[in-house]
Short mmCIF file of C-alpha atoms in Angstrom, two decimals:
data_model
loop_
_atom_site.label_atom_id
_atom_site.label_comp_id
_atom_site.label_asym_id
_atom_site.label_seq_id
_atom_site.Cartn_x
_atom_site.Cartn_y
_atom_site.Cartn_z
CA MET A 139 -0.03 -0.09 -0.12
CA ILE A 140 1.19 3.02 -0.35
CA ARG A 141 2.57 5.33 2.07
CA ASP A 142 -0.74 8.54 2.34
CA GLU A 143 1.27 11.12 4.82
CA ASN A 144 -2.67 12.98 5.63
CA ILE A 145 -4.94 9.96 6.12
CA GLU A 146 -2.06 8.33 9.00
CA ARG A 147 -1.91 11.86 10.67
CA ALA A 148 -5.53 11.55 10.47
CA ALA A 149 -5.71 8.10 11.88
CA GLU A 150 -3.39 9.78 14.64
CA GLN A 151 -5.46 12.52 15.20
CA VAL A 152 -8.22 10.21 16.11
CA ASN A 153 -6.27 8.07 18.53
CA ALA A 154 -4.79 10.94 20.07
CA VAL A 155 -9.01 11.69 21.09
CA LEU A 156 -9.54 7.83 21.93
CA ALA A 157 -6.03 7.98 24.24
CA GLY A 158 -7.83 11.22 26.38
CA GLN A 159 -4.68 13.57 25.06
CA LEU A 160 -7.07 15.36 22.55
CA ARG A 161 -10.89 16.49 22.88
CA ALA A 162 -13.59 15.19 20.79
CA PRO A 163 -15.46 17.91 19.53
CA HIS A 164 -19.11 18.09 20.08
CA VAL A 165 -21.46 17.74 17.65
CA LYS A 166 -25.13 19.52 17.38
CA ALA A 167 -27.42 18.16 14.06
CA PHE A 168 -29.97 19.67 12.16
CA PHE A 169 -31.56 17.60 9.56
CA HIS A 170 -33.72 19.37 6.76
CA GLU A 171 -36.36 16.87 5.61
CA PRO A 172 -37.27 18.12 2.41
CA THR A 173 -33.51 17.80 0.60
CA PHE A 174 -32.29 14.64 3.56
CA THR A 175 -29.83 17.50 4.23
CA ALA A 176 -28.01 17.14 7.56
CA THR A 177 -26.33 19.84 8.66
CA TYR A 178 -23.60 20.11 11.36
CA VAL A 179 -22.93 22.57 14.00
CA VAL A 180 -19.25 20.98 15.71
CA SER A 181 -17.58 22.83 18.61
CA ASP A 182 -15.18 22.67 21.20
CA ASP A 183 -16.46 22.78 24.33
CA ALA A 184 -13.56 24.05 26.20
CA THR A 185 -13.23 27.32 23.98
CA ARG A 186 -16.77 27.83 22.52
CA ARG A 187 -15.48 28.68 18.69
CA ALA A 188 -17.54 25.79 16.36
CA ALA A 189 -17.74 25.59 12.19
CA ILE A 190 -20.79 24.45 10.61
CA ILE A 191 -20.55 22.24 7.86
CA ASP A 192 -23.21 22.45 5.03
CA SER A 193 -25.73 24.49 5.29
CA VAL A 194 -29.33 24.46 3.65
CA TRP A 195 -31.46 27.42 2.40
CA ASP A 196 -34.60 26.78 1.42
CA PHE A 197 -36.33 27.09 -1.85
CA ASP A 198 -39.28 26.65 -3.00
CA GLN A 199 -38.85 25.54 -6.58
CA PRO A 200 -42.56 25.96 -8.14
CA SER A 201 -42.63 29.67 -6.91
CA GLY A 202 -38.90 30.56 -6.81
CA ARG A 203 -39.48 31.79 -3.33
CA THR A 204 -36.26 31.24 -0.53
CA SER A 205 -36.89 31.69 2.93
CA PHE A 206 -33.95 30.94 5.83
CA GLU A 207 -36.02 28.99 8.40
CA SER A 208 -33.51 26.28 8.50
CA ALA A 209 -30.58 28.57 8.63
CA ASP A 210 -32.38 30.16 11.15
CA ALA A 211 -32.36 27.18 13.22
CA ILE A 212 -28.84 27.23 13.22
CA ILE A 213 -28.44 30.89 14.43
CA ALA A 214 -30.65 30.23 17.44
CA TYR A 215 -28.25 27.61 18.54
CA VAL A 216 -24.82 28.89 18.25
CA ARG A 217 -26.17 31.93 20.15
CA GLU A 218 -28.11 29.95 22.52
CA GLN A 219 -25.00 28.21 22.97
CA GLY A 220 -22.19 31.20 23.11
CA LEU A 221 -20.43 29.88 20.09
CA THR A 222 -18.31 31.87 17.79
CA ILE A 223 -18.08 30.48 14.20
CA ASP A 224 -14.46 30.57 12.83
CA TRP A 225 -15.93 28.56 9.99
CA ILE A 226 -18.34 27.74 7.25
CA LEU A 227 -17.82 24.63 5.47
CA GLU A 228 -18.75 23.08 2.43
CA THR A 229 -18.45 19.26 1.81
CA HIS A 230 -18.75 20.04 -2.09
CA ALA A 231 -21.08 22.23 -4.34
CA HIS A 232 -23.91 20.50 -3.76
CA ALA A 233 -26.70 19.27 -6.37
CA ASP A 234 -29.63 18.89 -4.00
CA HIS A 235 -29.99 22.09 -1.46
CA LEU A 236 -28.48 25.19 -1.80
CA SER A 237 -26.22 26.55 0.88
CA ALA A 238 -27.13 29.21 3.31
CA ALA A 239 -23.93 30.34 4.00
CA PRO A 240 -23.66 34.15 2.89
CA TYR A 241 -26.33 34.19 5.11
CA LEU A 242 -25.20 32.81 8.12
CA GLN A 243 -21.73 34.46 7.57
CA GLU A 244 -23.36 37.65 7.30
CA GLN A 245 -25.47 36.34 11.00
CA LEU A 246 -22.43 35.12 12.26
CA GLY A 247 -19.06 35.09 10.80
CA GLY A 248 -16.71 32.69 10.17
CA LYS A 249 -14.72 31.95 6.71
CA LEU A 250 -16.59 29.92 4.36
CA ALA A 251 -14.38 27.56 3.06
CA ILE A 252 -14.25 24.35 0.63
CA GLY A 253 -11.60 22.62 -1.23
CA ARG A 254 -9.28 23.74 -4.58
CA GLU A 255 -11.31 21.95 -6.58
CA ILE A 256 -14.27 24.22 -6.92
CA VAL A 257 -12.72 25.64 -9.59
CA THR A 258 -12.94 22.59 -11.58
CA VAL A 259 -16.36 22.74 -10.75
CA GLN A 260 -16.53 26.13 -12.16
CA GLY A 261 -14.73 25.66 -14.85
CA VAL A 262 -17.64 22.55 -16.01
CA PHE A 263 -20.52 24.11 -14.65
CA GLY A 264 -19.95 27.52 -16.28
CA LYS A 265 -20.16 26.03 -19.35
CA ILE A 266 -22.95 24.29 -19.20
CA PHE A 267 -25.29 27.13 -17.81
CA ASN A 268 -23.48 29.45 -20.64
CA GLU A 269 -21.92 31.86 -17.85
CA GLY A 270 -20.39 35.15 -19.11
CA THR A 271 -16.93 35.80 -18.58
CA GLU A 272 -18.04 38.41 -15.49
CA PHE A 273 -18.55 34.83 -13.50
CA ALA A 274 -15.47 34.15 -11.78
CA ARG A 275 -13.57 30.73 -12.35
CA ASP A 276 -11.29 30.93 -9.52
CA GLY A 277 -12.66 30.23 -6.27
CA SER A 278 -13.04 33.79 -5.67
CA GLN A 279 -16.39 33.34 -4.56
CA PHE A 280 -15.18 31.58 -0.91
CA ASP A 281 -12.81 33.03 1.50
CA ARG A 282 -10.42 29.77 1.46
CA LEU A 283 -9.77 27.13 -1.15
CA LEU A 284 -8.79 23.82 0.68
CA GLU A 285 -5.68 21.26 -0.18
CA ASP A 286 -5.92 17.54 1.09
CA GLY A 287 -3.85 17.53 4.25
CA GLU A 288 -4.61 21.29 5.06
CA THR A 289 -4.97 22.05 8.68
CA LEU A 290 -7.41 24.21 10.41
CA MET A 291 -8.44 24.84 13.82
CA ILE A 292 -12.29 25.10 15.90
CA GLY A 293 -10.82 26.24 18.93
CA GLU A 294 -7.73 23.62 20.34
CA ILE A 295 -8.97 20.89 18.27
CA PRO A 296 -7.54 20.04 14.83
CA LEU A 297 -9.48 20.41 12.21
CA ILE A 298 -8.05 17.96 8.47
CA ALA A 299 -8.41 18.86 5.26
CA LEU A 300 -9.11 15.51 2.81
CA HIS A 301 -9.53 15.34 -0.47
CA VAL A 302 -12.29 12.98 -1.65
CA PRO A 303 -13.15 13.44 -5.22
CA GLY A 304 -15.30 10.94 -7.07
CA HIS A 305 -18.96 12.01 -6.41
CA THR A 306 -17.72 15.43 -7.50
CA PRO A 307 -13.69 16.59 -8.43
CA ALA A 308 -13.96 18.94 -5.31
CA ASP A 309 -15.21 16.61 -2.41
CA MET A 310 -14.07 17.03 0.92
CA ALA A 311 -13.70 15.48 3.83
CA TYR A 312 -13.35 17.11 7.60
CA LEU A 313 -12.30 14.72 10.69
CA VAL A 314 -12.48 17.23 13.43
CA GLY A 315 -11.14 15.29 16.13
CA ASP A 316 -12.48 12.21 16.22
CA ALA A 317 -15.43 12.62 14.32
CA ALA A 318 -15.46 12.57 10.26
CA PHE A 319 -17.78 14.13 7.99
CA ILE A 320 -17.66 12.81 5.20
CA GLY A 321 -19.89 14.46 2.79
CA ASP A 322 -21.11 12.62 -0.81
CA THR A 323 -19.14 9.96 -0.60
CA MET A 324 -20.91 7.10 1.21
CA PHE A 325 -24.31 7.06 3.24
CA MET A 326 -25.51 5.01 5.87
CA PRO A 327 -24.14 1.31 5.34
CA ASP A 328 -27.85 0.12 4.66
CA TYR A 329 -27.52 2.13 1.63
CA GLY A 330 -24.56 2.49 0.42
CA SER A 331 -22.57 5.52 -1.69
CA ALA A 332 -23.21 8.60 -3.59
CA ARG A 333 -23.30 8.78 -7.26
CA ALA A 334 -20.85 9.27 -9.73
CA ASP A 335 -22.64 10.14 -12.68
CA PHE A 336 -22.44 14.06 -12.63
CA PRO A 337 -20.19 16.14 -14.70
CA GLY A 338 -17.01 15.43 -13.68
CA GLY A 339 -17.32 12.10 -11.93
CA ASP A 340 -15.70 9.59 -11.76
CA ALA A 341 -16.72 5.90 -9.97
CA ARG A 342 -13.66 5.27 -9.39
CA LYS A 343 -12.09 7.60 -7.86
CA LEU A 344 -15.29 7.25 -5.55
CA TYR A 345 -13.98 3.64 -4.64
CA ARG A 346 -10.16 4.48 -3.99
CA SER A 347 -11.74 7.81 -2.00
CA VAL A 348 -13.45 5.50 0.78
CA ARG A 349 -10.90 2.91 0.85
CA ARG A 350 -8.54 6.06 1.74
CA LEU A 351 -11.12 7.01 4.15
CA MET A 352 -11.36 3.64 5.76
CA ARG A 353 -7.86 3.72 6.71
CA LEU A 354 -9.33 5.76 9.83
CA PRO A 355 -9.49 3.80 12.77
CA ASP A 356 -12.93 1.70 13.84
CA GLN A 357 -14.46 3.93 16.47
CA THR A 358 -14.06 7.12 13.81
CA ARG A 359 -17.15 8.37 14.58
CA VAL A 360 -18.90 9.23 11.00
CA PHE A 361 -21.09 12.18 9.78
CA LEU A 362 -23.26 11.94 6.31
CA CYS A 363 -24.51 15.00 4.40
CA HIS A 364 -27.73 12.87 3.59
CA ASP A 365 -30.00 9.95 4.68
CA TYR A 366 -33.00 8.40 2.52
CA LYS A 367 -33.97 6.03 5.04
CA ALA A 368 -33.10 2.67 3.47
CA PRO A 369 -35.54 -0.16 2.81
CA ASN A 370 -37.42 -1.54 5.84
CA ARG A 371 -36.00 1.35 7.68
CA ASP A 372 -38.75 3.70 8.99
CA THR A 373 -35.98 6.83 10.51
CA PHE A 374 -33.26 9.25 9.50
CA VAL A 375 -30.01 8.19 10.81
CA TRP A 376 -26.66 10.07 9.80
CA GLU A 377 -23.73 9.40 12.65
CA THR A 378 -22.23 5.86 12.11
CA THR A 379 -18.56 4.56 12.78
CA MET A 380 -15.78 4.05 10.59
CA LEU A 381 -15.68 -0.01 11.40
CA ALA A 382 -19.94 -0.49 10.41
CA GLU A 383 -18.95 1.62 7.19
CA ARG A 384 -15.94 -1.18 6.54
CA THR A 385 -17.69 -4.28 7.40
CA ALA A 386 -21.18 -3.15 6.63
CA ASN A 387 -21.57 -0.91 3.96
CA VAL A 388 -23.99 -2.73 0.82
CA HIS A 389 -21.65 -1.25 -1.94
CA LEU A 390 -18.19 -0.51 -0.24
CA HIS A 391 -18.04 -3.06 2.13
CA GLU A 392 -14.30 -4.20 2.29
CA ASP A 393 -14.73 -7.55 0.31
CA VAL A 394 -16.00 -5.35 -2.50
CA SER A 395 -13.31 -5.21 -5.41
CA GLU A 396 -12.67 -1.88 -7.27
CA ASP A 397 -14.22 -3.04 -10.73
CA GLN A 398 -16.92 -4.85 -8.77
CA PHE A 399 -17.98 -1.48 -7.47
CA VAL A 400 -17.64 0.75 -10.34
CA GLU A 401 -19.96 -1.63 -12.82
CA MET A 402 -22.78 -1.41 -9.73
CA ARG A 403 -22.48 2.19 -9.35
CA THR A 404 -22.63 2.73 -13.13
CA GLN A 405 -25.37 0.76 -13.42
CA ARG A 406 -27.39 1.71 -10.83
CA ASP A 407 -26.13 5.76 -11.42
CA ALA A 408 -28.30 4.91 -15.55
CA THR A 409 -31.66 4.35 -13.40
CA LEU A 410 -31.51 7.45 -11.86
CA ASP A 411 -33.22 11.01 -11.94
CA MET A 412 -31.48 14.18 -11.55
CA PRO A 413 -31.66 15.53 -8.52
CA ARG A 414 -34.85 17.96 -8.31
CA LEU A 415 -32.83 20.81 -7.63
CA ILE A 416 -29.44 20.40 -9.21
CA LEU A 417 -30.55 23.39 -11.89
CA PRO A 418 -30.88 25.87 -8.86
CA SER A 419 -28.48 24.32 -6.68
CA ILE A 420 -25.67 24.13 -8.69
CA GLN A 421 -26.11 28.12 -10.14
CA VAL A 422 -26.16 29.09 -6.63
CA ASN A 423 -23.18 26.84 -4.99
CA MET A 424 -21.05 27.48 -7.40
CA ARG A 425 -20.92 31.28 -6.61
CA GLY A 426 -20.83 30.14 -2.79
CA GLY A 427 -23.99 30.61 -2.05
CA HIS A 428 -24.82 33.90 -3.93
CA LEU A 429 -27.69 33.88 -6.64
CA PRO A 430 -26.75 35.03 -10.04
CA PRO A 431 -26.75 39.06 -10.32
CA PRO A 432 -29.44 40.35 -11.12
CA GLU A 433 -30.23 41.55 -14.34
CA GLU A 434 -31.76 45.47 -15.13
CA ASP A 435 -34.80 45.12 -13.89
CA GLY A 436 -33.31 44.24 -10.03
CA HIS A 437 -34.62 40.36 -9.85
CA SER A 438 -31.78 37.55 -10.31
CA TYR A 439 -32.38 34.46 -12.65
CA LEU A 440 -32.08 30.98 -12.42
CA LYS A 441 -31.56 29.45 -16.10
CA VAL A 442 -32.30 26.18 -17.38
CA PRO A 443 -30.58 24.31 -20.29
CA VAL A 444 -32.71 22.68 -22.08
CA ASN A 445 -31.15 19.06 -22.78
CA VAL A 446 -28.01 19.51 -21.47
CA LEU A 447 -27.95 17.16 -18.76
#
């Protein structure tokens, strides 16, 4: 096995928490059932510093109206707990919900960060939506573009950013203490894996990204970006362990080969519809959660490319 210093360092961090040498973060989840999305507030109890991961901006597609009900619940929690937000993080440019990052930043502060490969996503979807030269494709809509292995701090608890492409080129996982926020790589063990058929997606890269994450210790707490209820399960669940993923994930358990996964994922993806909110979501999220610039009448418009996706 090729040595991977960044994942080794991440594993050492989890072990430090298990040994009592490093504090574990407190994790508060907010589940948005309309988009099946879990947003997290991750905090250091000792310093009251925190980060928000994968927020949701409520959007009613038939009317084109937005609201901040979901984001306001997060703001209320942060203020009640006396937390200071240092980071607002995106695991990737989501295709199933709009990001509330700018609104949260306005209300709570913090810097907005995403993986550096967002520039690849901006390049691909800038063409799909026929964006003009005024749309910057350099990631400048974000405060920080993260590299694989880069470390941030949430109070006194390190956050290690890990590049995990496959679902999209830009996916990142964030390991905070012993808690791994893995975005759209794996779902609950009984549900499986994320799709890899969006522009820039790659099932082989997804398999390798997941195998990389599975090198983290068994006791690593794993927090998912989504849950859709697997067959025969009546409740939403968004937390598991790396041991459960490695041994029981129906698509990616340790006995599944790369070729087996790619064949399964490719066949399965061919049967899936596009996410309901993919068109508005990508246009907003590739801009860091902002709508396209208003036109002459003062209103913003979202495009629907016909026969493109």
